Amino acid sequence: MFSFDNSYSRLPERFFAPVYPEPVEDPKLLAFNEKLARQLGVAADLSDPDRLAAILAGNVVPSGASPLAMAYAGHQFGNFVPKLGDGRAILLGEVIDAEGRRRDIQLKGAGPTPFSRRGDGRAALGPVLREYIVSEAFAAFGIPATRALAAVSTGEPVYRERVEQGAVFVRVAASHVRVGTFQYLAASGDEEGLKTLADYVIDRHYPDLKDRFENGPERYAALLEAVALAQARLIARWLGVGFIHGVMNTDNMTISGETIDFGPCAFMDEYDQMKVFSSIDQAGRYAYRNQPGIGQWNIARLAECFLPLIDADEERAVEKANSVLKAFGEHFQSAWLDVFRTKLGLTQAREGDGDLVQGLMAEMQTSSADFTRVFRSLSEVARGRTAGFLDLFTAPETLADWIARWRNRLEEDGEGAKRSADQIAAALDAVNPAIIPRNHRIEEAIVAANDGDLKPFNRLVEALERPFEDRPEFAAYAEPPRPEQRVLRTFCGT
Ligand code: AMP
Ligand code: MG
């Protein structure tokens, strides 16, 4: 089914633990991403769903797989844990996709591993479907993230706060190497291992660094900066869709720059820059606005691991690492401006753009305006219809000034041919989604699935396939929750 070529399993043995998935009672296919399967060159026989389910649940290990659990450490809510690792995820192997990119195929919830600690190695249906929905929404938004290949129910119970139905999530990633993977090796002073891993990720994710530095030692500081840049850009993209990751621990931050681990994550409905959903984030460490700062903090932890690689002279190494950390801030600022400038339909950078964006955000904050609808309705404002936009604010009259500033700025934007209102509106609609995976819709899909009804899940996935289009049949998915539908808390579900 998969044409595996497993590079991670060829790395030193201390990087992972070989482990086979533990078969489950009664695997049933809940969702299978055929489009992604085709991109990955996965030969799935859909006429035999039972066999497909058996493979995707880990009951049948396909030929060529070299199943393993990756070792990693991590700072969880600021506290360092030297040994975490895949406690409920098993990397089956890697495939080369249609574009020649190496992708991991991982089973999440496939049974215990040497890293399970007190956990059962399993996943519950709700979190699996949540991860499926959100990963695919990210793909439709064009924001880097791991992908969902399949979800399979196990026919077994899992014991959480209550008894839940078990499921396995089949995840596809550019790789599962995390900040925490480097921390794991650094914690034991394994300089050789750090070098091996750094060269591995250069090969896999940042191959241009190889040529640029002719394999010289400068490539490691350059790698650190490349990761910082990728993460700064990623977090700016999150902020652009009102996304709150929820658990930005260093073990949940990839080296590739893909979003990973959609646990208690959520998209906000009404805008609040300090918004937190996760039940375990009581101090608001990972609140919406704190995400860039935390990203930088995580990159600082990565930089610490890199010090011995960057320069044999410690002082010089620290100096170089510090300049990367400073660069993170600058990269983020410029990525954030790019994202929000585009969300306002602006094609050129001008002095004062940051103020213009902040002006709107301040009004949104005051009004607890719906984040997604505010930006989506800008296309209507561009066409001269302001009513829908103004309705989103508690004191609409205060918006007149901002609208005027924005219109002036649009007027002076661009060179040469002026864009028509329709052209501006189309550009706005192409970047400001009408549909996001709103919490109440995810909740609704999970509740129904727990009762054996996958229709709301399938429909939500379908709605999110084309989030930038106004399709009348999916109009309800663009609506914010009614008061009684609001979801205020999300859970890890581990
Ligand atoms: P997460 O919150 O999913 O990023 O997981 C944090 C750590 O806890 C990772 O090392 C996971 O492998 C581990 N973990 C989470 N849930 C389980 C579980 N049910 N069984 C074993 N390990 C788990
Ligand atoms: Mg994790």
Short mmCIF file of C-alpha atoms and ligand atoms in Angstrom, two decimals:
data_model
loop_
_atom_site.label_atom_id
_atom_site.label_comp_id
_atom_site.label_asym_id
_atom_site.label_seq_id
_atom_site.Cartn_x
_atom_site.Cartn_y
_atom_site.Cartn_z
CA MET A 1 0.00 0.00 0.00
CA PHE A 2 2.86 2.40 0.83
CA SER A 3 6.20 2.62 -0.99
CA PHE A 4 8.23 3.23 2.12
CA ASP A 5 11.73 4.63 2.30
CA ASN A 6 12.45 5.04 5.99
CA SER A 7 15.28 7.47 6.62
CA TYR A 8 14.57 8.09 10.31
CA SER A 9 14.93 4.41 11.15
CA ARG A 10 18.43 4.54 9.68
CA LEU A 11 19.50 7.16 12.23
CA PRO A 12 21.34 6.04 15.40
CA GLU A 13 19.28 3.72 17.57
CA ARG A 14 19.23 6.08 20.52
CA PHE A 15 16.99 8.45 18.51
CA PHE A 16 13.96 6.13 18.77
CA ALA A 17 12.51 2.86 19.98
CA PRO A 18 11.36 0.27 17.44
CA VAL A 19 7.83 -0.75 18.37
CA TYR A 20 4.88 -2.39 16.64
CA PRO A 21 1.32 -1.11 16.85
CA GLU A 22 -0.89 -3.10 19.20
CA PRO A 23 -3.80 -4.61 17.21
CA VAL A 24 -7.28 -3.37 18.07
CA GLU A 25 -10.54 -5.26 18.42
CA ASP A 26 -12.62 -4.07 15.49
CA PRO A 27 -11.09 -1.46 13.17
CA LYS A 28 -13.59 0.49 11.06
CA LEU A 29 -12.78 3.21 8.59
CA LEU A 30 -14.36 6.53 9.64
CA ALA A 31 -12.68 8.82 7.16
CA PHE A 32 -10.15 8.40 4.41
CA ASN A 33 -8.57 11.30 2.55
CA GLU A 34 -8.46 10.01 -1.02
CA LYS A 35 -7.07 13.19 -2.50
CA LEU A 36 -4.15 13.20 -0.09
CA ALA A 37 -3.60 9.48 -0.64
CA ARG A 38 -3.21 10.14 -4.35
CA GLN A 39 -0.72 12.95 -3.71
CA LEU A 40 1.27 10.59 -1.52
CA GLY A 41 1.21 7.79 -4.05
CA VAL A 42 -0.58 5.60 -1.53
CA ALA A 43 -2.28 2.69 -3.26
CA ALA A 44 -5.43 2.29 -1.18
CA ASP A 45 -7.91 -0.39 -2.16
CA LEU A 46 -11.20 1.28 -1.31
CA SER A 47 -13.15 -1.76 -2.47
CA ASP A 48 -11.83 -3.55 0.60
CA PRO A 49 -12.48 -1.09 3.46
CA ASP A 50 -11.93 -3.73 6.14
CA ARG A 51 -8.41 -4.43 4.98
CA LEU A 52 -7.73 -0.70 4.63
CA ALA A 53 -9.01 -0.15 8.18
CA ALA A 54 -6.84 -3.00 9.47
CA ILE A 55 -3.73 -1.41 7.97
CA LEU A 56 -4.58 2.12 9.11
CA ALA A 57 -5.35 0.97 12.65
CA GLY A 58 -2.04 -0.86 12.87
CA ASN A 59 -3.51 -4.38 12.93
CA VAL A 60 -1.71 -5.27 9.71
CA VAL A 61 1.72 -3.73 9.33
CA PRO A 62 2.27 -3.06 5.62
CA SER A 63 5.41 -4.36 3.98
CA GLY A 64 8.33 -1.97 4.01
CA ALA A 65 7.27 -0.29 7.25
CA SER A 66 9.80 0.11 10.05
CA PRO A 67 7.55 1.14 12.92
CA LEU A 68 9.15 3.20 15.66
CA ALA A 69 8.41 5.68 18.43
CA MET A 70 10.55 8.80 18.28
CA ALA A 71 12.43 9.98 21.35
CA TYR A 72 12.07 13.59 22.40
CA ALA A 73 12.10 15.86 25.41
CA GLY A 74 10.19 19.08 25.91
CA HIS A 75 9.31 22.09 27.97
CA GLN A 76 5.70 21.61 29.01
CA PHE A 77 4.21 24.90 30.18
CA GLY A 78 7.75 26.05 30.87
CA ASN A 79 8.93 22.97 32.78
CA PHE A 80 11.57 20.79 31.23
CA VAL A 81 10.84 17.06 30.91
CA PRO A 82 13.98 15.29 29.63
CA LYS A 83 12.16 12.24 28.34
CA LEU A 84 8.77 12.42 26.65
CA GLY A 85 8.79 10.70 23.25
CA ASP A 86 5.95 9.23 21.22
CA GLY A 87 3.83 7.70 23.94
CA ARG A 88 0.87 7.03 21.72
CA ALA A 89 2.13 7.53 18.22
CA ILE A 90 4.01 5.16 15.99
CA LEU A 91 5.85 6.23 12.89
CA LEU A 92 5.11 3.59 10.27
CA GLY A 93 7.57 4.96 7.76
CA GLU A 94 8.13 7.60 5.11
CA VAL A 95 6.91 7.93 1.55
CA ILE A 96 8.02 10.25 -1.24
CA ASP A 97 5.02 12.20 -2.53
CA ALA A 98 4.16 13.21 -6.09
CA GLU A 99 6.27 16.36 -5.72
CA GLY A 100 9.28 14.42 -4.49
CA ARG A 101 8.85 15.49 -0.87
CA ARG A 102 9.48 13.01 1.93
CA ARG A 103 6.44 12.64 4.21
CA ASP A 104 6.00 10.73 7.48
CA ILE A 105 3.08 8.35 7.91
CA GLN A 106 2.26 8.13 11.60
CA LEU A 107 -0.44 6.28 13.51
CA LYS A 108 -1.62 8.24 16.52
CA GLY A 109 -3.31 6.14 19.17
CA ALA A 110 -1.85 2.83 17.93
CA GLY A 111 -0.90 1.45 21.33
CA PRO A 112 1.72 1.75 24.04
CA THR A 113 5.39 2.43 23.38
CA PRO A 114 8.43 2.58 25.66
CA PHE A 115 7.58 6.29 26.07
CA SER A 116 4.00 5.82 27.24
CA ARG A 117 4.78 6.38 30.92
CA ARG A 118 1.39 6.00 32.62
CA GLY A 119 -0.58 6.55 29.42
CA ASP A 120 -2.47 3.87 27.52
CA GLY A 121 -1.07 4.73 24.09
CA ARG A 122 -4.57 5.30 22.78
CA ALA A 123 -6.64 8.16 21.41
CA ALA A 124 -10.34 8.90 21.75
CA LEU A 125 -12.73 9.45 18.87
CA GLY A 126 -13.46 13.12 19.66
CA PRO A 127 -9.85 14.40 19.60
CA VAL A 128 -9.13 12.29 16.50
CA LEU A 129 -11.99 13.87 14.57
CA ARG A 130 -11.02 17.32 15.85
CA GLU A 131 -7.48 16.84 14.57
CA TYR A 132 -8.82 15.58 11.25
CA ILE A 133 -11.08 18.60 10.78
CA VAL A 134 -8.55 21.21 11.81
CA SER A 135 -5.63 19.72 9.84
CA GLU A 136 -7.67 19.72 6.66
CA ALA A 137 -8.91 23.27 7.30
CA PHE A 138 -5.27 24.37 7.57
CA ALA A 139 -4.55 22.69 4.25
CA ALA A 140 -7.45 24.59 2.66
CA PHE A 141 -6.20 27.87 4.17
CA GLY A 142 -2.74 27.13 2.79
CA ILE A 143 -1.14 27.32 6.24
CA PRO A 144 1.63 24.76 6.84
CA ALA A 145 0.37 21.90 9.00
CA THR A 146 0.41 18.16 9.32
CA ARG A 147 -2.32 16.43 7.30
CA ALA A 148 -5.04 13.90 7.96
CA LEU A 149 -4.88 10.72 5.89
CA ALA A 150 -7.47 8.74 7.83
CA ALA A 151 -9.42 8.16 11.01
CA VAL A 152 -10.30 4.64 12.13
CA SER A 153 -12.41 3.53 15.06
CA THR A 154 -10.95 0.71 17.13
CA GLY A 155 -14.07 -0.87 18.61
CA GLU A 156 -12.40 -0.54 22.01
CA PRO A 157 -13.18 1.82 24.87
CA VAL A 158 -10.64 4.32 26.14
CA TYR A 159 -10.87 5.61 29.67
CA ARG A 160 -10.61 9.38 30.07
CA GLU A 161 -12.77 11.57 32.26
CA ARG A 162 -15.46 9.27 30.99
CA VAL A 163 -15.45 6.19 28.83
CA GLU A 164 -14.85 7.16 25.22
CA GLN A 165 -14.70 5.27 21.95
CA GLY A 166 -11.18 4.54 20.80
CA ALA A 167 -9.82 5.70 17.45
CA VAL A 168 -6.58 5.91 15.51
CA PHE A 169 -5.57 9.00 13.57
CA VAL A 170 -3.29 8.60 10.56
CA ARG A 171 -1.12 11.69 10.35
CA VAL A 172 1.09 12.86 7.54
CA ALA A 173 3.93 15.28 8.26
CA ALA A 174 6.95 16.77 6.51
CA SER A 175 8.64 15.16 9.51
CA HIS A 176 7.94 14.75 13.19
CA VAL A 177 11.26 16.24 14.30
CA ARG A 178 10.53 18.83 16.99
CA VAL A 179 12.39 21.36 19.07
CA GLY A 180 12.07 18.68 21.75
CA THR A 181 13.94 16.14 19.60
CA PHE A 182 17.04 18.34 19.82
CA GLN A 183 16.42 18.93 23.52
CA TYR A 184 16.41 15.17 24.10
CA LEU A 185 19.92 14.82 22.71
CA ALA A 186 21.19 18.02 24.32
CA ALA A 187 19.95 16.87 27.73
CA SER A 188 22.44 14.01 27.69
CA GLY A 189 25.26 16.11 26.23
CA ASP A 190 25.12 14.09 23.02
CA GLU A 191 26.96 16.47 20.71
CA GLU A 192 27.52 13.82 18.08
CA GLY A 193 23.80 13.05 18.05
CA LEU A 194 22.90 16.76 17.80
CA LYS A 195 25.13 17.09 14.77
CA THR A 196 23.66 14.00 13.15
CA LEU A 197 20.12 15.26 13.74
CA ALA A 198 20.94 18.78 12.52
CA ASP A 199 22.43 17.39 9.32
CA TYR A 200 19.42 15.13 8.92
CA VAL A 201 16.99 18.05 9.09
CA ILE A 202 19.13 20.18 6.80
CA ASP A 203 18.96 17.38 4.24
CA ARG A 204 15.27 16.90 4.71
CA HIS A 205 13.89 20.40 5.25
CA TYR A 206 16.50 23.01 4.39
CA PRO A 207 18.66 21.41 1.67
CA ASP A 208 19.71 24.78 0.20
CA LEU A 209 21.83 25.38 3.34
CA LYS A 210 24.06 22.50 2.30
CA ASP A 211 25.16 24.21 -0.88
CA ARG A 212 25.20 27.68 0.60
CA PHE A 213 27.69 26.72 3.27
CA GLU A 214 29.47 23.88 1.47
CA ASN A 215 28.93 21.78 4.57
CA GLY A 216 30.86 24.28 6.69
CA PRO A 217 30.01 24.77 10.40
CA GLU A 218 28.15 28.02 9.63
CA ARG A 219 25.31 25.86 8.40
CA TYR A 220 24.11 25.21 11.96
CA ALA A 221 23.50 28.86 12.88
CA ALA A 222 21.84 29.20 9.47
CA LEU A 223 19.62 26.21 10.26
CA LEU A 224 18.60 27.78 13.55
CA GLU A 225 17.68 30.97 11.74
CA ALA A 226 15.78 29.06 9.06
CA VAL A 227 13.68 27.35 11.74
CA ALA A 228 13.12 30.68 13.50
CA LEU A 229 11.97 32.23 10.24
CA ALA A 230 9.64 29.32 9.42
CA GLN A 231 8.07 29.47 12.88
CA ALA A 232 7.75 33.27 12.88
CA ARG A 233 5.93 33.07 9.55
CA LEU A 234 3.76 30.22 10.75
CA ILE A 235 2.64 31.97 13.91
CA ALA A 236 1.84 35.11 11.92
CA ARG A 237 -0.41 32.95 9.73
CA TRP A 238 -2.12 31.52 12.84
CA LEU A 239 -2.90 35.02 14.08
CA GLY A 240 -4.34 35.82 10.67
CA VAL A 241 -7.09 33.23 11.10
CA GLY A 242 -7.70 33.75 14.82
CA PHE A 243 -6.08 30.44 15.71
CA ILE A 244 -4.96 29.55 19.22
CA HIS A 245 -2.78 26.45 19.32
CA GLY A 246 -3.31 25.88 23.00
CA VAL A 247 -0.23 23.75 23.82
CA MET A 248 2.84 25.44 22.37
CA ASN A 249 5.19 23.24 24.35
CA THR A 250 8.59 22.73 22.74
CA ASP A 251 7.65 19.12 21.96
CA ASN A 252 4.76 20.48 19.89
CA MET A 253 6.87 22.78 17.73
CA THR A 254 8.25 21.30 14.53
CA ILE A 255 11.59 21.98 12.88
CA SER A 256 9.90 21.93 9.45
CA GLY A 257 7.63 24.87 10.28
CA GLU A 258 4.41 22.87 10.09
CA THR A 259 1.71 23.25 12.72
CA ILE A 260 1.50 20.06 14.75
CA ASP A 261 -0.61 18.53 17.51
CA PHE A 262 -4.11 19.91 17.29
CA GLY A 263 -5.13 19.16 20.87
CA PRO A 264 -7.14 21.79 22.71
CA CYS A 265 -6.60 24.22 19.84
CA ALA A 266 -9.40 26.53 18.75
CA PHE A 267 -10.31 29.35 16.41
CA MET A 268 -11.85 32.26 18.20
CA ASP A 269 -15.27 33.54 17.32
CA GLU A 270 -15.38 36.93 19.06
CA TYR A 271 -12.02 38.69 19.07
CA ASP A 272 -10.10 38.95 22.31
CA GLN A 273 -6.36 39.25 22.12
CA MET A 274 -5.96 37.38 25.43
CA LYS A 275 -8.27 34.54 24.41
CA VAL A 276 -7.52 31.08 25.83
CA PHE A 277 -9.63 27.96 25.36
CA SER A 278 -7.55 25.13 26.76
CA SER A 279 -8.73 23.90 30.14
CA ILE A 280 -5.14 23.17 31.15
CA ASP A 281 -3.81 26.65 30.31
CA GLN A 282 -5.10 28.44 33.36
CA ALA A 283 -2.44 31.14 33.42
CA GLY A 284 -3.04 31.99 29.77
CA ARG A 285 0.57 31.21 28.84
CA TYR A 286 -0.56 30.24 25.34
CA ALA A 287 -3.19 32.96 24.84
CA TYR A 288 -3.73 34.30 21.30
CA ARG A 289 -1.49 37.33 21.73
CA ASN A 290 1.23 35.46 23.61
CA GLN A 291 1.92 33.03 20.76
CA PRO A 292 4.72 34.97 19.02
CA GLY A 293 6.50 35.53 22.34
CA ILE A 294 6.21 31.85 23.16
CA GLY A 295 7.45 30.97 19.68
CA GLN A 296 10.54 33.03 20.40
CA TRP A 297 10.93 31.44 23.82
CA ASN A 298 10.80 28.00 22.20
CA ILE A 299 13.38 29.03 19.61
CA ALA A 300 15.58 30.17 22.50
CA ARG A 301 15.38 26.63 23.92
CA LEU A 302 16.35 25.29 20.50
CA ALA A 303 19.21 27.78 20.34
CA GLU A 304 20.55 26.44 23.65
CA CYS A 305 20.76 22.98 22.09
CA PHE A 306 22.56 24.42 19.09
CA LEU A 307 25.28 26.30 21.02
CA PRO A 308 27.96 23.56 20.78
CA LEU A 309 27.27 23.22 17.05
CA ILE A 310 27.32 26.93 16.31
CA ASP A 311 30.76 27.73 17.62
CA ALA A 312 33.41 25.97 19.73
CA ASP A 313 33.90 29.29 21.50
CA GLU A 314 30.94 29.59 23.85
CA GLU A 315 30.82 33.35 23.92
CA ARG A 316 30.76 33.58 20.17
CA ALA A 317 28.10 30.84 20.01
CA VAL A 318 25.88 32.76 22.44
CA GLU A 319 26.33 35.93 20.44
CA LYS A 320 25.26 34.23 17.22
CA ALA A 321 22.30 32.53 18.92
CA ASN A 322 21.19 35.88 20.34
CA SER A 323 21.23 37.47 16.95
CA VAL A 324 18.93 34.69 15.69
CA LEU A 325 16.54 35.33 18.57
CA LYS A 326 16.49 38.99 17.75
CA ALA A 327 15.86 38.08 14.12
CA PHE A 328 12.85 36.03 15.21
CA GLY A 329 11.19 39.19 16.51
CA GLU A 330 11.90 41.03 13.28
CA HIS A 331 10.78 38.13 11.10
CA PHE A 332 7.58 37.87 13.07
CA GLN A 333 6.83 41.59 12.86
CA SER A 334 7.30 41.63 9.13
CA ALA A 335 5.38 38.38 8.59
CA TRP A 336 2.53 39.67 10.75
CA LEU A 337 2.36 42.88 8.77
CA ASP A 338 2.39 40.93 5.51
CA VAL A 339 -0.47 38.72 6.68
CA PHE A 340 -2.68 41.55 7.92
CA ARG A 341 -1.84 43.90 5.08
CA THR A 342 -3.04 41.20 2.71
CA LYS A 343 -6.16 40.74 4.85
CA LEU A 344 -6.89 44.43 4.28
CA GLY A 345 -6.44 43.99 0.52
CA LEU A 346 -3.19 46.00 0.40
CA THR A 347 -0.50 44.92 -2.00
CA GLN A 348 2.30 47.29 -1.01
CA ALA A 349 4.01 48.09 2.25
CA ARG A 350 3.57 51.64 3.52
CA GLU A 351 4.50 53.47 6.66
CA GLY A 352 1.59 53.39 9.10
CA ASP A 353 0.13 50.05 7.92
CA GLY A 354 0.69 48.55 11.37
CA ASP A 355 -1.34 51.38 12.92
CA LEU A 356 -4.12 50.86 10.42
CA VAL A 357 -4.35 47.16 11.33
CA GLN A 358 -4.11 47.87 15.05
CA GLY A 359 -6.84 50.49 14.71
CA LEU A 360 -9.26 47.87 13.44
CA MET A 361 -8.16 45.29 15.99
CA ALA A 362 -8.73 47.77 18.83
CA GLU A 363 -12.29 48.31 17.64
CA MET A 364 -12.78 44.56 17.36
CA GLN A 365 -11.49 44.11 20.90
CA THR A 366 -13.84 46.76 22.29
CA SER A 367 -16.82 45.21 20.52
CA SER A 368 -15.84 41.54 20.94
CA ALA A 369 -16.51 41.43 17.22
CA ASP A 370 -16.44 38.12 15.39
CA PHE A 371 -12.88 37.85 14.02
CA THR A 372 -13.69 35.91 10.88
CA ARG A 373 -16.76 37.92 9.91
CA VAL A 374 -15.07 41.28 10.37
CA PHE A 375 -12.40 40.43 7.82
CA ARG A 376 -14.77 38.57 5.53
CA SER A 377 -17.15 41.51 5.38
CA LEU A 378 -14.40 43.91 4.27
CA SER A 379 -15.09 42.85 0.69
CA GLU A 380 -18.60 44.22 1.07
CA VAL A 381 -17.23 47.47 2.46
CA ALA A 382 -14.91 47.65 -0.56
CA ARG A 383 -18.00 47.42 -2.74
CA GLY A 384 -19.54 50.31 -0.82
CA ARG A 385 -21.88 48.29 1.39
CA THR A 386 -20.94 48.90 5.01
CA ALA A 387 -24.05 47.74 6.88
CA GLY A 388 -23.01 44.12 7.45
CA PHE A 389 -19.57 45.16 8.62
CA LEU A 390 -20.85 47.87 10.96
CA ASP A 391 -23.37 45.46 12.47
CA LEU A 392 -20.46 43.53 13.95
CA PHE A 393 -19.50 46.41 16.23
CA THR A 394 -21.26 47.70 19.32
CA ALA A 395 -20.62 51.38 18.49
CA PRO A 396 -20.62 51.42 14.67
CA GLU A 397 -20.28 55.20 14.47
CA THR A 398 -16.72 54.96 15.78
CA LEU A 399 -15.77 52.90 12.70
CA ALA A 400 -16.41 55.70 10.20
CA ASP A 401 -12.97 57.15 10.72
CA TRP A 402 -11.26 53.80 10.30
CA ILE A 403 -13.20 53.01 7.12
CA ALA A 404 -12.18 56.36 5.67
CA ARG A 405 -8.51 55.76 6.49
CA TRP A 406 -8.66 52.29 4.98
CA ARG A 407 -10.34 53.56 1.80
CA ASN A 408 -7.69 56.25 1.41
CA ARG A 409 -4.99 53.71 1.88
CA LEU A 410 -6.59 51.44 -0.74
CA GLU A 411 -6.75 54.40 -3.13
CA GLU A 412 -3.05 55.05 -2.91
CA ASP A 413 -2.14 51.34 -3.02
CA GLY A 414 -0.64 49.76 -6.08
CA GLU A 415 1.10 51.16 -9.12
CA GLY A 416 -0.23 51.66 -12.60
CA ALA A 417 -3.77 50.50 -13.30
CA LYS A 418 -6.23 51.13 -10.50
CA ARG A 419 -8.08 48.12 -9.23
CA SER A 420 -11.84 48.15 -9.45
CA ALA A 421 -13.95 47.66 -6.32
CA ASP A 422 -14.76 44.15 -7.56
CA GLN A 423 -11.09 43.32 -7.99
CA ILE A 424 -10.30 44.52 -4.50
CA ALA A 425 -13.26 42.60 -3.10
CA ALA A 426 -12.14 39.42 -4.88
CA ALA A 427 -8.61 39.80 -3.48
CA LEU A 428 -10.04 40.24 0.02
CA ASP A 429 -12.30 37.19 -0.26
CA ALA A 430 -9.38 35.10 -1.47
CA VAL A 431 -7.50 35.61 1.80
CA ASN A 432 -10.23 36.13 4.40
CA PRO A 433 -12.08 32.83 4.85
CA ALA A 434 -15.85 32.77 5.13
CA ILE A 435 -15.69 29.44 6.91
CA ILE A 436 -13.39 28.36 9.73
CA PRO A 437 -13.72 25.26 11.93
CA ARG A 438 -15.78 26.96 14.58
CA ASN A 439 -15.78 25.24 17.96
CA HIS A 440 -19.50 24.66 18.09
CA ARG A 441 -19.40 22.95 14.69
CA ILE A 442 -16.54 20.70 15.76
CA GLU A 443 -18.40 19.93 18.96
CA GLU A 444 -21.58 19.13 17.02
CA ALA A 445 -19.65 16.79 14.70
CA ILE A 446 -18.05 14.97 17.64
CA VAL A 447 -21.28 14.58 19.60
CA ALA A 448 -23.01 13.07 16.56
CA ALA A 449 -20.05 10.80 15.77
CA ASN A 450 -20.11 9.49 19.33
CA ASP A 451 -23.69 8.45 18.55
CA GLY A 452 -22.59 6.73 15.36
CA ASP A 453 -23.65 9.53 13.01
CA LEU A 454 -20.78 10.80 10.85
CA LYS A 455 -22.91 13.08 8.69
CA PRO A 456 -22.14 16.35 10.56
CA PHE A 457 -18.42 15.47 10.53
CA ASN A 458 -18.42 14.75 6.79
CA ARG A 459 -20.41 17.85 6.03
CA LEU A 460 -18.09 20.07 8.08
CA VAL A 461 -15.04 18.61 6.35
CA GLU A 462 -16.73 19.30 3.02
CA ALA A 463 -17.60 22.88 4.02
CA LEU A 464 -13.97 23.48 4.97
CA GLU A 465 -12.59 22.19 1.69
CA ARG A 466 -13.32 25.55 0.04
CA PRO A 467 -13.37 28.06 2.89
CA PHE A 468 -12.93 31.15 0.72
CA GLU A 469 -16.08 30.59 -1.32
CA ASP A 470 -19.59 31.68 -0.46
CA ARG A 471 -21.45 28.49 -1.23
CA PRO A 472 -25.12 28.94 -0.31
CA GLU A 473 -25.46 25.32 0.79
CA PHE A 474 -22.76 25.89 3.41
CA ALA A 475 -23.84 29.38 4.51
CA ALA A 476 -24.74 28.14 7.98
CA TYR A 477 -21.08 27.22 8.58
CA ALA A 478 -20.10 30.86 8.26
CA GLU A 479 -22.36 31.79 11.15
CA PRO A 480 -20.99 32.33 14.65
CA PRO A 481 -22.50 30.26 17.44
CA ARG A 482 -25.75 31.24 19.06
CA PRO A 483 -25.29 31.97 22.78
CA GLU A 484 -26.34 28.45 23.77
CA GLN A 485 -23.94 26.91 21.22
CA ARG A 486 -20.83 28.68 22.46
CA VAL A 487 -17.91 26.48 23.44
CA LEU A 488 -15.80 28.18 26.07
CA ARG A 489 -13.36 25.40 26.93
CA THR A 490 -11.47 22.81 24.97
CA PHE A 491 -9.73 19.74 26.32
CA CYS A 492 -6.59 17.85 25.44
CA GLY A 493 -8.44 14.57 25.42
CA THR A 494 -5.25 12.59 25.93
P1 AMP B 1 0.58 15.85 23.65
O1 AMP B 1 -0.12 16.61 24.70
O2 AMP B 1 -0.34 15.04 22.78
O3 AMP B 1 1.51 16.68 22.85
O4 AMP B 1 1.47 14.76 24.41
C1 AMP B 1 2.47 15.07 25.34
C2 AMP B 1 3.20 13.81 25.72
O5 AMP B 1 2.34 12.89 26.38
C3 AMP B 1 3.80 13.05 24.55
O6 AMP B 1 5.01 12.48 24.96
C4 AMP B 1 2.75 12.00 24.27
O7 AMP B 1 3.29 10.88 23.61
C5 AMP B 1 2.29 11.65 25.68
N1 AMP B 1 0.91 11.12 25.68
C6 AMP B 1 -0.21 11.81 25.47
N2 AMP B 1 -1.30 11.02 25.56
C7 AMP B 1 -0.85 9.77 25.80
C8 AMP B 1 -1.48 8.50 25.99
N3 AMP B 1 -2.80 8.34 25.93
N4 AMP B 1 -0.68 7.44 26.22
C9 AMP B 1 0.65 7.58 26.29
N5 AMP B 1 1.30 8.74 26.14
C10 AMP B 1 0.57 9.83 25.89
MG MG B 2 2.67 16.45 21.36
#
